[in-house]
PDB file of C-alpha atoms and ligand atoms in Angstrom:
ATOM      1  CA  UNK A   1      -6.505  14.253 -19.040  1.00  0.00           C
ATOM      2  CA  UNK A   2      -8.573  11.926 -19.609  1.00  0.00           C
ATOM      3  CA  UNK A   3      -8.439   9.783 -16.369  1.00  0.00           C
ATOM      4  CA  UNK A   4      -6.003   7.874 -15.473  1.00  0.00           C
ATOM      5  CA  UNK A   5      -6.304   3.862 -15.501  1.00  0.00           C
ATOM      6  CA  UNK A   6      -5.461   2.707 -12.359  1.00  0.00           C
ATOM      7  CA  UNK A   7      -4.850  -0.382 -11.165  1.00  0.00           C
ATOM      8  CA  UNK A   8      -6.355  -2.459  -8.276  1.00  0.00           C
ATOM      9  CA  UNK A   9      -4.741  -5.887  -7.645  1.00  0.00           C
ATOM     10  CA  UNK A  10      -7.226  -8.426  -7.154  1.00  0.00           C
ATOM     11  CA  UNK A  11      -5.889 -11.279  -5.743  1.00  0.00           C
ATOM     12  CA  UNK A  12      -6.840 -10.861  -2.188  1.00  0.00           C
ATOM     13  CA  UNK A  13      -7.771  -8.607   0.558  1.00  0.00           C
ATOM     14  CA  UNK A  14     -10.252  -5.522   0.452  1.00  0.00           C
ATOM     15  CA  UNK A  15     -10.519  -5.089  -3.549  1.00  0.00           C
ATOM     16  CA  UNK A  16     -14.206  -3.716  -3.407  1.00  0.00           C
ATOM     17  CA  UNK A  17     -13.407  -0.772  -0.787  1.00  0.00           C
ATOM     18  CA  UNK A  18      -9.644   0.648  -2.976  1.00  0.00           C
ATOM     19  CA  UNK A  19     -12.363   0.315  -6.187  1.00  0.00           C
ATOM     20  CA  UNK A  20     -15.208   2.283  -4.585  1.00  0.00           C
ATOM     21  CA  UNK A  21     -12.192   5.468  -3.490  1.00  0.00           C
ATOM     22  CA  UNK A  22     -10.970   5.688  -7.118  1.00  0.00           C
ATOM     23  CA  UNK A  23     -14.656   5.983  -8.870  1.00  0.00           C
ATOM     24  CA  UNK A  24     -15.492   9.482  -6.151  1.00  0.00           C
ATOM     25  CA  UNK A  25     -11.840  10.833  -7.996  1.00  0.00           C
ATOM     26  CA  UNK A  26     -13.016   9.898 -10.857  1.00  0.00           C
ATOM     27  CA  UNK A  27     -10.302   7.484 -12.321  1.00  0.00           C
ATOM     28  CA  UNK A  28     -11.148   4.414 -14.020  1.00  0.00           C
ATOM     29  CA  UNK A  29     -10.637   1.368 -11.244  1.00  0.00           C
ATOM     30  CA  UNK A  30      -9.464  -2.013 -13.679  1.00  0.00           C
ATOM     31  CA  UNK A  31      -8.837  -5.732 -11.466  1.00  0.00           C
ATOM     32  CA  UNK A  32      -5.838  -6.746 -11.718  1.00  0.00           C
ATOM     33  CA  UNK A  33      -4.884 -11.103 -11.866  1.00  0.00           C
ATOM     34  CA  UNK A  34      -2.997 -11.248 -15.758  1.00  0.00           C
ATOM     35  CA  UNK A  35      -0.166  -9.805 -17.077  1.00  0.00           C
ATOM     36  CA  UNK A  36      -2.240  -8.185 -19.827  1.00  0.00           C
ATOM     37  CA  UNK A  37      -4.248  -6.333 -17.492  1.00  0.00           C
ATOM     38  CA  UNK A  38      -1.290  -5.261 -15.698  1.00  0.00           C
ATOM     39  CA  UNK A  39       0.262  -4.212 -18.975  1.00  0.00           C
ATOM     40  CA  UNK A  40      -2.704  -2.051 -19.434  1.00  0.00           C
ATOM     41  CA  UNK A  41      -2.463   0.674 -16.442  1.00  0.00           C
ATOM     42  CA  UNK A  42      -1.458   2.840 -15.323  1.00  0.00           C
ATOM     43  CA  UNK A  43      -0.894   2.751 -11.699  1.00  0.00           C
ATOM     44  CA  UNK A  44      -1.910   0.226  -9.447  1.00  0.00           C
ATOM     45  CA  UNK A  45      -2.767   0.237  -6.267  1.00  0.00           C
ATOM     46  CA  UNK A  46      -2.076  -3.309  -3.846  1.00  0.00           C
ATOM     47  CA  UNK A  47      -4.794  -2.857  -1.240  1.00  0.00           C
ATOM     48  CA  UNK A  48      -4.594  -5.105   2.020  1.00  0.00           C
ATOM     49  CA  UNK A  49      -5.418  -8.033   3.262  1.00  0.00           C
ATOM     50  CA  UNK A  50      -2.965 -11.335   3.271  1.00  0.00           C
ATOM     51  CA  UNK A  51       0.122 -11.081   2.184  1.00  0.00           C
ATOM     52  CA  UNK A  52       1.426 -13.465   2.077  1.00  0.00           C
ATOM     53  CA  UNK A  53      -1.615 -15.405   0.541  1.00  0.00           C
ATOM     54  CA  UNK A  54      -1.603 -12.130  -2.191  1.00  0.00           C
ATOM     55  CA  UNK A  55       2.137 -13.724  -2.979  1.00  0.00           C
ATOM     56  CA  UNK A  56       1.240 -17.680  -3.234  1.00  0.00           C
ATOM     57  CA  UNK A  57      -1.585 -16.032  -5.605  1.00  0.00           C
ATOM     58  CA  UNK A  58       0.605 -13.274  -7.685  1.00  0.00           C
ATOM     59  CA  UNK A  59       2.998 -16.768  -7.974  1.00  0.00           C
ATOM     60  CA  UNK A  60       0.124 -18.498  -8.920  1.00  0.00           C
ATOM     61  CA  UNK A  61      -1.018 -16.355 -11.509  1.00  0.00           C
ATOM     62  CA  UNK A  62       1.941 -15.638 -13.583  1.00  0.00           C
ATOM     63  CA  UNK A  63       2.417 -11.429 -11.876  1.00  0.00           C
ATOM     64  CA  UNK A  64       4.803 -11.807  -9.835  1.00  0.00           C
ATOM     65  CA  UNK A  65       7.478 -10.688 -12.009  1.00  0.00           C
ATOM     66  CA  UNK A  66       5.807  -8.782 -14.030  1.00  0.00           C
ATOM     67  CA  UNK A  67       4.950  -6.165 -11.381  1.00  0.00           C
ATOM     68  CA  UNK A  68       8.506  -6.044 -10.599  1.00  0.00           C
ATOM     69  CA  UNK A  69       8.792  -5.516 -13.838  1.00  0.00           C
ATOM     70  CA  UNK A  70       6.851  -2.867 -14.426  1.00  0.00           C
ATOM     71  CA  UNK A  71       7.186  -1.382 -10.489  1.00  0.00           C
ATOM     72  CA  UNK A  72      11.156  -1.459 -11.425  1.00  0.00           C
ATOM     73  CA  UNK A  73      10.879   0.803 -14.246  1.00  0.00           C
ATOM     74  CA  UNK A  74       8.459   3.732 -12.291  1.00  0.00           C
ATOM     75  CA  UNK A  75       4.803   2.631 -12.506  1.00  0.00           C
ATOM     76  CA  UNK A  76       3.282   4.134  -9.463  1.00  0.00           C
ATOM     77  CA  UNK A  77       2.438   1.925  -7.430  1.00  0.00           C
ATOM     78  CA  UNK A  78       0.021   2.776  -4.087  1.00  0.00           C
ATOM     79  CA  UNK A  79       0.536   0.210  -0.967  1.00  0.00           C
ATOM     80  CA  UNK A  80      -2.838  -0.192   2.524  1.00  0.00           C
ATOM     81  CA  UNK A  81      -0.833  -2.616   4.963  1.00  0.00           C
ATOM     82  CA  UNK A  82      -0.142  -6.058   2.931  1.00  0.00           C
ATOM     83  CA  UNK A  83      -0.028  -3.783  -0.072  1.00  0.00           C
ATOM     84  CA  UNK A  84       2.672  -1.606   1.304  1.00  0.00           C
ATOM     85  CA  UNK A  85       4.426  -5.590   2.530  1.00  0.00           C
ATOM     86  CA  UNK A  86       3.994  -6.660  -0.749  1.00  0.00           C
ATOM     87  CA  UNK A  87       6.186  -3.133  -1.426  1.00  0.00           C
ATOM     88  CA  UNK A  88       8.294  -3.558   0.994  1.00  0.00           C
ATOM     89  CA  UNK A  89      12.390  -4.551  -0.512  1.00  0.00           C
ATOM     90  CA  UNK A  90      12.430  -6.399   2.572  1.00  0.00           C
ATOM     91  CA  UNK A  91       9.954  -8.663   5.094  1.00  0.00           C
ATOM     92  CA  UNK A  92      11.176  -9.708   9.382  1.00  0.00           C
ATOM     93  CA  UNK A  93       8.903 -11.934  10.501  1.00  0.00           C
ATOM     94  CA  UNK A  94       7.490 -13.382   7.030  1.00  0.00           C
ATOM     95  CA  UNK A  95       6.393 -16.881   6.595  1.00  0.00           C
ATOM     96  CA  UNK A  96       8.849 -19.221   5.840  1.00  0.00           C
ATOM     97  CA  UNK A  97       8.747 -18.402   1.673  1.00  0.00           C
ATOM     98  CA  UNK A  98       7.655 -15.082   1.307  1.00  0.00           C
ATOM     99  CA  UNK A  99       8.909 -12.757  -1.651  1.00  0.00           C
ATOM    100  CA  UNK A 100       7.281  -9.907  -2.040  1.00  0.00           C
ATOM    101  CA  UNK A 101       7.023  -7.180  -5.037  1.00  0.00           C
ATOM    102  CA  UNK A 102       9.906  -4.758  -3.778  1.00  0.00           C
ATOM    103  CA  UNK A 103      10.096  -0.728  -4.885  1.00  0.00           C
ATOM    104  CA  UNK A 104      10.321   0.929  -1.967  1.00  0.00           C
ATOM    105  CA  UNK A 105      13.767   1.150   0.032  1.00  0.00           C
ATOM    106  CA  UNK A 106      12.325  -0.607   3.633  1.00  0.00           C
ATOM    107  CA  UNK A 107      12.024  -3.084   5.239  1.00  0.00           C
ATOM    108  CA  UNK A 108       8.698  -3.669   7.446  1.00  0.00           C
ATOM    109  CA  UNK A 109       7.164  -5.785  10.492  1.00  0.00           C
ATOM    110  CA  UNK A 110       4.259  -7.779   9.819  1.00  0.00           C
ATOM    111  CA  UNK A 111       1.653  -7.528  12.550  1.00  0.00           C
ATOM    112  CA  UNK A 112       4.073  -5.403  13.797  1.00  0.00           C
ATOM    113  CA  UNK A 113       1.487  -4.166  16.842  1.00  0.00           C
ATOM    114  CA  UNK A 114       1.536  -7.703  18.635  1.00  0.00           C
ATOM    115  CA  UNK A 115      -1.513  -9.498  20.088  1.00  0.00           C
ATOM    116  CA  UNK A 116      -2.509  -6.829  22.297  1.00  0.00           C
ATOM    117  CA  UNK A 117      -2.964  -3.673  20.150  1.00  0.00           C
ATOM    118  CA  UNK A 118      -3.185  -6.199  16.777  1.00  0.00           C
ATOM    119  CA  UNK A 119      -6.359  -3.578  15.840  1.00  0.00           C
ATOM    120  CA  UNK A 120      -6.367  -0.966  15.888  1.00  0.00           C
ATOM    121  CA  UNK A 121      -7.247   2.999  15.462  1.00  0.00           C
ATOM    122  CA  UNK A 122      -5.519   6.522  15.721  1.00  0.00           C
ATOM    123  CA  UNK A 123      -4.892  10.696  14.618  1.00  0.00           C
ATOM    124  CA  UNK A 124      -1.937  10.909  12.646  1.00  0.00           C
ATOM    125  CA  UNK A 125       0.261  13.783  11.265  1.00  0.00           C
ATOM    126  CA  UNK A 126       0.516  12.787   7.241  1.00  0.00           C
ATOM    127  CA  UNK A 127       3.845  14.922   5.305  1.00  0.00           C
ATOM    128  CA  UNK A 128       1.903  17.705   3.640  1.00  0.00           C
ATOM    129  CA  UNK A 129      -1.329  17.382   4.702  1.00  0.00           C
ATOM    130  CA  UNK A 130      -3.089  20.197   7.859  1.00  0.00           C
ATOM    131  CA  UNK A 131      -5.310  17.551   8.950  1.00  0.00           C
ATOM    132  CA  UNK A 132      -4.576  14.198  10.669  1.00  0.00           C
ATOM    133  CA  UNK A 133      -5.665  11.896   8.809  1.00  0.00           C
ATOM    134  CA  UNK A 134      -7.699   8.109  10.580  1.00  0.00           C
ATOM    135  CA  UNK A 135      -5.289   5.608  11.201  1.00  0.00           C
ATOM    136  CA  UNK A 136      -6.945   2.259  11.104  1.00  0.00           C
ATOM    137  CA  UNK A 137      -4.385  -0.518  12.153  1.00  0.00           C
ATOM    138  CA  UNK A 138      -5.145  -4.127  11.205  1.00  0.00           C
ATOM    139  CA  UNK A 139      -2.081  -7.117  12.116  1.00  0.00           C
ATOM    140  CA  UNK A 140      -1.514  -3.728  10.452  1.00  0.00           C
ATOM    141  CA  UNK A 141       2.490  -3.619   9.804  1.00  0.00           C
ATOM    142  CA  UNK A 142       5.070  -0.558  10.658  1.00  0.00           C
ATOM    143  CA  UNK A 143       7.308   0.055   8.614  1.00  0.00           C
ATOM    144  CA  UNK A 144      11.138  -0.506  11.351  1.00  0.00           C
ATOM    145  CA  UNK A 145      14.325   1.129   8.729  1.00  0.00           C
ATOM    146  CA  UNK A 146      13.674   2.863   5.912  1.00  0.00           C
ATOM    147  CA  UNK A 147      16.862   3.708   2.918  1.00  0.00           C
ATOM    148  CA  UNK A 148      18.745   7.376   3.163  1.00  0.00           C
ATOM    149  CA  UNK A 149      15.547   7.637   0.065  1.00  0.00           C
ATOM    150  CA  UNK A 150      12.603   6.981   1.477  1.00  0.00           C
ATOM    151  CA  UNK A 151      10.360  10.079   2.399  1.00  0.00           C
ATOM    152  CA  UNK A 152       8.159   8.946   5.766  1.00  0.00           C
ATOM    153  CA  UNK A 153       5.508  10.687   5.961  1.00  0.00           C
ATOM    154  CA  UNK A 154       4.067   9.375   8.591  1.00  0.00           C
ATOM    155  CA  UNK A 155       4.776   7.870  12.183  1.00  0.00           C
ATOM    156  CA  UNK A 156       2.598   6.568  15.121  1.00  0.00           C
ATOM    157  CA  UNK A 157       1.947   9.624  17.485  1.00  0.00           C
ATOM    158  CA  UNK A 158       1.190   8.178  20.746  1.00  0.00           C
ATOM    159  CA  UNK A 159       0.937   4.941  23.457  1.00  0.00           C
ATOM    160  CA  UNK A 160       2.904   1.439  22.324  1.00  0.00           C
ATOM    161  CA  UNK A 161       3.777   2.044  19.146  1.00  0.00           C
ATOM    162  CA  UNK A 162       4.615   5.802  19.379  1.00  0.00           C
ATOM    163  CA  UNK A 163       7.259   6.821  16.342  1.00  0.00           C
ATOM    164  CA  UNK A 164       6.716   4.266  14.081  1.00  0.00           C
ATOM    165  CA  UNK A 165       7.179   4.720  10.760  1.00  0.00           C
ATOM    166  CA  UNK A 166       3.438   4.108   9.028  1.00  0.00           C
ATOM    167  CA  UNK A 167       3.593   5.608   5.907  1.00  0.00           C
ATOM    168  CA  UNK A 168       6.362   5.952   3.192  1.00  0.00           C
ATOM    169  CA  UNK A 169       7.013   7.329  -0.179  1.00  0.00           C
ATOM    170  CA  UNK A 170       9.884   6.462  -2.992  1.00  0.00           C
ATOM    171  CA  UNK A 171       9.687   8.261  -5.532  1.00  0.00           C
ATOM    172  CA  UNK A 172       6.360   7.291  -7.171  1.00  0.00           C
ATOM    173  CA  UNK A 173       5.622   3.706  -4.803  1.00  0.00           C
ATOM    174  CA  UNK A 174       3.802   5.284  -1.425  1.00  0.00           C
ATOM    175  CA  UNK A 175       2.769   3.152   1.203  1.00  0.00           C
ATOM    176  CA  UNK A 176       0.815   2.865   4.060  1.00  0.00           C
ATOM    177  CA  UNK A 177       0.333   0.251   6.998  1.00  0.00           C
ATOM    178  CA  UNK A 178      -3.146   2.078   7.576  1.00  0.00           C
ATOM    179  CA  UNK A 179      -6.274   1.397   5.328  1.00  0.00           C
ATOM    180  CA  UNK A 180      -7.836   4.773   3.998  1.00  0.00           C
ATOM    181  CA  UNK A 181      -9.860   3.286   1.678  1.00  0.00           C
ATOM    182  CA  UNK A 182     -12.423   1.917   4.832  1.00  0.00           C
ATOM    183  CA  UNK A 183     -12.758   5.412   6.027  1.00  0.00           C
ATOM    184  CA  UNK A 184     -14.918   8.019   3.627  1.00  0.00           C
ATOM    185  CA  UNK A 185     -11.191  10.401   3.951  1.00  0.00           C
ATOM    186  CA  UNK A 186      -9.695  10.575   0.060  1.00  0.00           C
ATOM    187  CA  UNK A 187      -7.253  12.273   0.708  1.00  0.00           C
ATOM    188  CA  UNK A 188      -4.621  10.360   0.053  1.00  0.00           C
ATOM    189  CA  UNK A 189      -5.570   8.300  -3.106  1.00  0.00           C
ATOM    190  CA  UNK A 190      -6.459  11.415  -4.470  1.00  0.00           C
ATOM    191  CA  UNK A 191      -2.314  12.594  -3.797  1.00  0.00           C
ATOM    192  CA  UNK A 192      -1.022   9.761  -5.044  1.00  0.00           C
ATOM    193  CA  UNK A 193      -4.392   9.853  -8.568  1.00  0.00           C
ATOM    194  CA  UNK A 194      -3.144  13.451  -8.526  1.00  0.00           C
ATOM    195  CA  UNK A 195       0.731  14.071  -8.083  1.00  0.00           C
ATOM    196  CA  UNK A 196       2.381  11.000  -8.338  1.00  0.00           C
ATOM    197  CA  UNK A 197       0.470   9.251 -11.150  1.00  0.00           C
ATOM    198  CA  UNK A 198      -1.028  12.565 -13.503  1.00  0.00           C
ATOM    199  CA  UNK A 199       1.741  15.035 -12.651  1.00  0.00           C
ATOM    200  CA  UNK A 200       4.445  12.325 -12.497  1.00  0.00           C
ATOM    201  CA  UNK A 201       6.003  12.482  -9.671  1.00  0.00           C
ATOM    202  CA  UNK A 202       6.071  16.028  -8.704  1.00  0.00           C
TER     203      UNK A 202
HETATM  204  N1  LIG B 301      -1.254  -9.168   9.012  1.00  0.00           N
HETATM  205  C1  LIG B 301      -1.019  -9.228   6.497  1.00  0.00           C
HETATM  206  C2  LIG B 301      -0.306  -9.718   5.975  1.00  0.00           C
HETATM  207  O1  LIG B 301       0.813  -9.865   6.794  1.00  0.00           O
HETATM  208  C3  LIG B 301      -1.565  -7.688   6.726  1.00  0.00           C
HETATM  209  C4  LIG B 301      -3.137  -6.896   6.958  1.00  0.00           C
HETATM  210  C5  LIG B 301      -4.424  -6.104   6.728  1.00  0.00           C
HETATM  211  O2  LIG B 301      -3.946  -6.413   5.326  1.00  0.00           O
HETATM  212  N2  LIG B 301      -4.535  -5.159   6.921  1.00  0.00           N
HETATM  213  O3  LIG B 301      -0.197  -9.833   5.122  1.00  0.00           O
END
């Protein structure tokens, strides 16, 4: 099979880090800012950054409805941090008027880790992986509640946020509250590309 064309939503955020991982995995990253660019991708990564800014820019670029349509139609998608917020059907502590793309039947809490530990790093067990994933959390959300169709992939193991859900998957939509794109550990991206994009969701 030819390399899948994986879009990286490029309105704002750590686009370059995701594109670099995708290149390492042999996928072809394409920056997505406009509806025509979105039409041309086999999958989409939604980076970390600032979800309120991304929402405003998605509206300004006429991208919000096309994003909703394509994800509803089954486009494989992987969101990290702000990208997780964009993929959530519901947000707690969102900015006034903040909307999401949706696709995951979850409620996320923005900036959930609070001021004390608003950026932290911790190892988390990730479903199906034999070694923990190093989770870098930067003003991260967590998943407050997840619907019955949502698979919980990782929870915080220790500390004040122990038990909080930080990675989920529903069908071909995957999201982490942390940033695997900054650690050099490509396993989650690889799983996304190999299992959810190329193998059709198995
Ligand atoms: N706090 C940011 C938001 O609400 C997310 C932070 C991140 O992506 N690192 O969008």
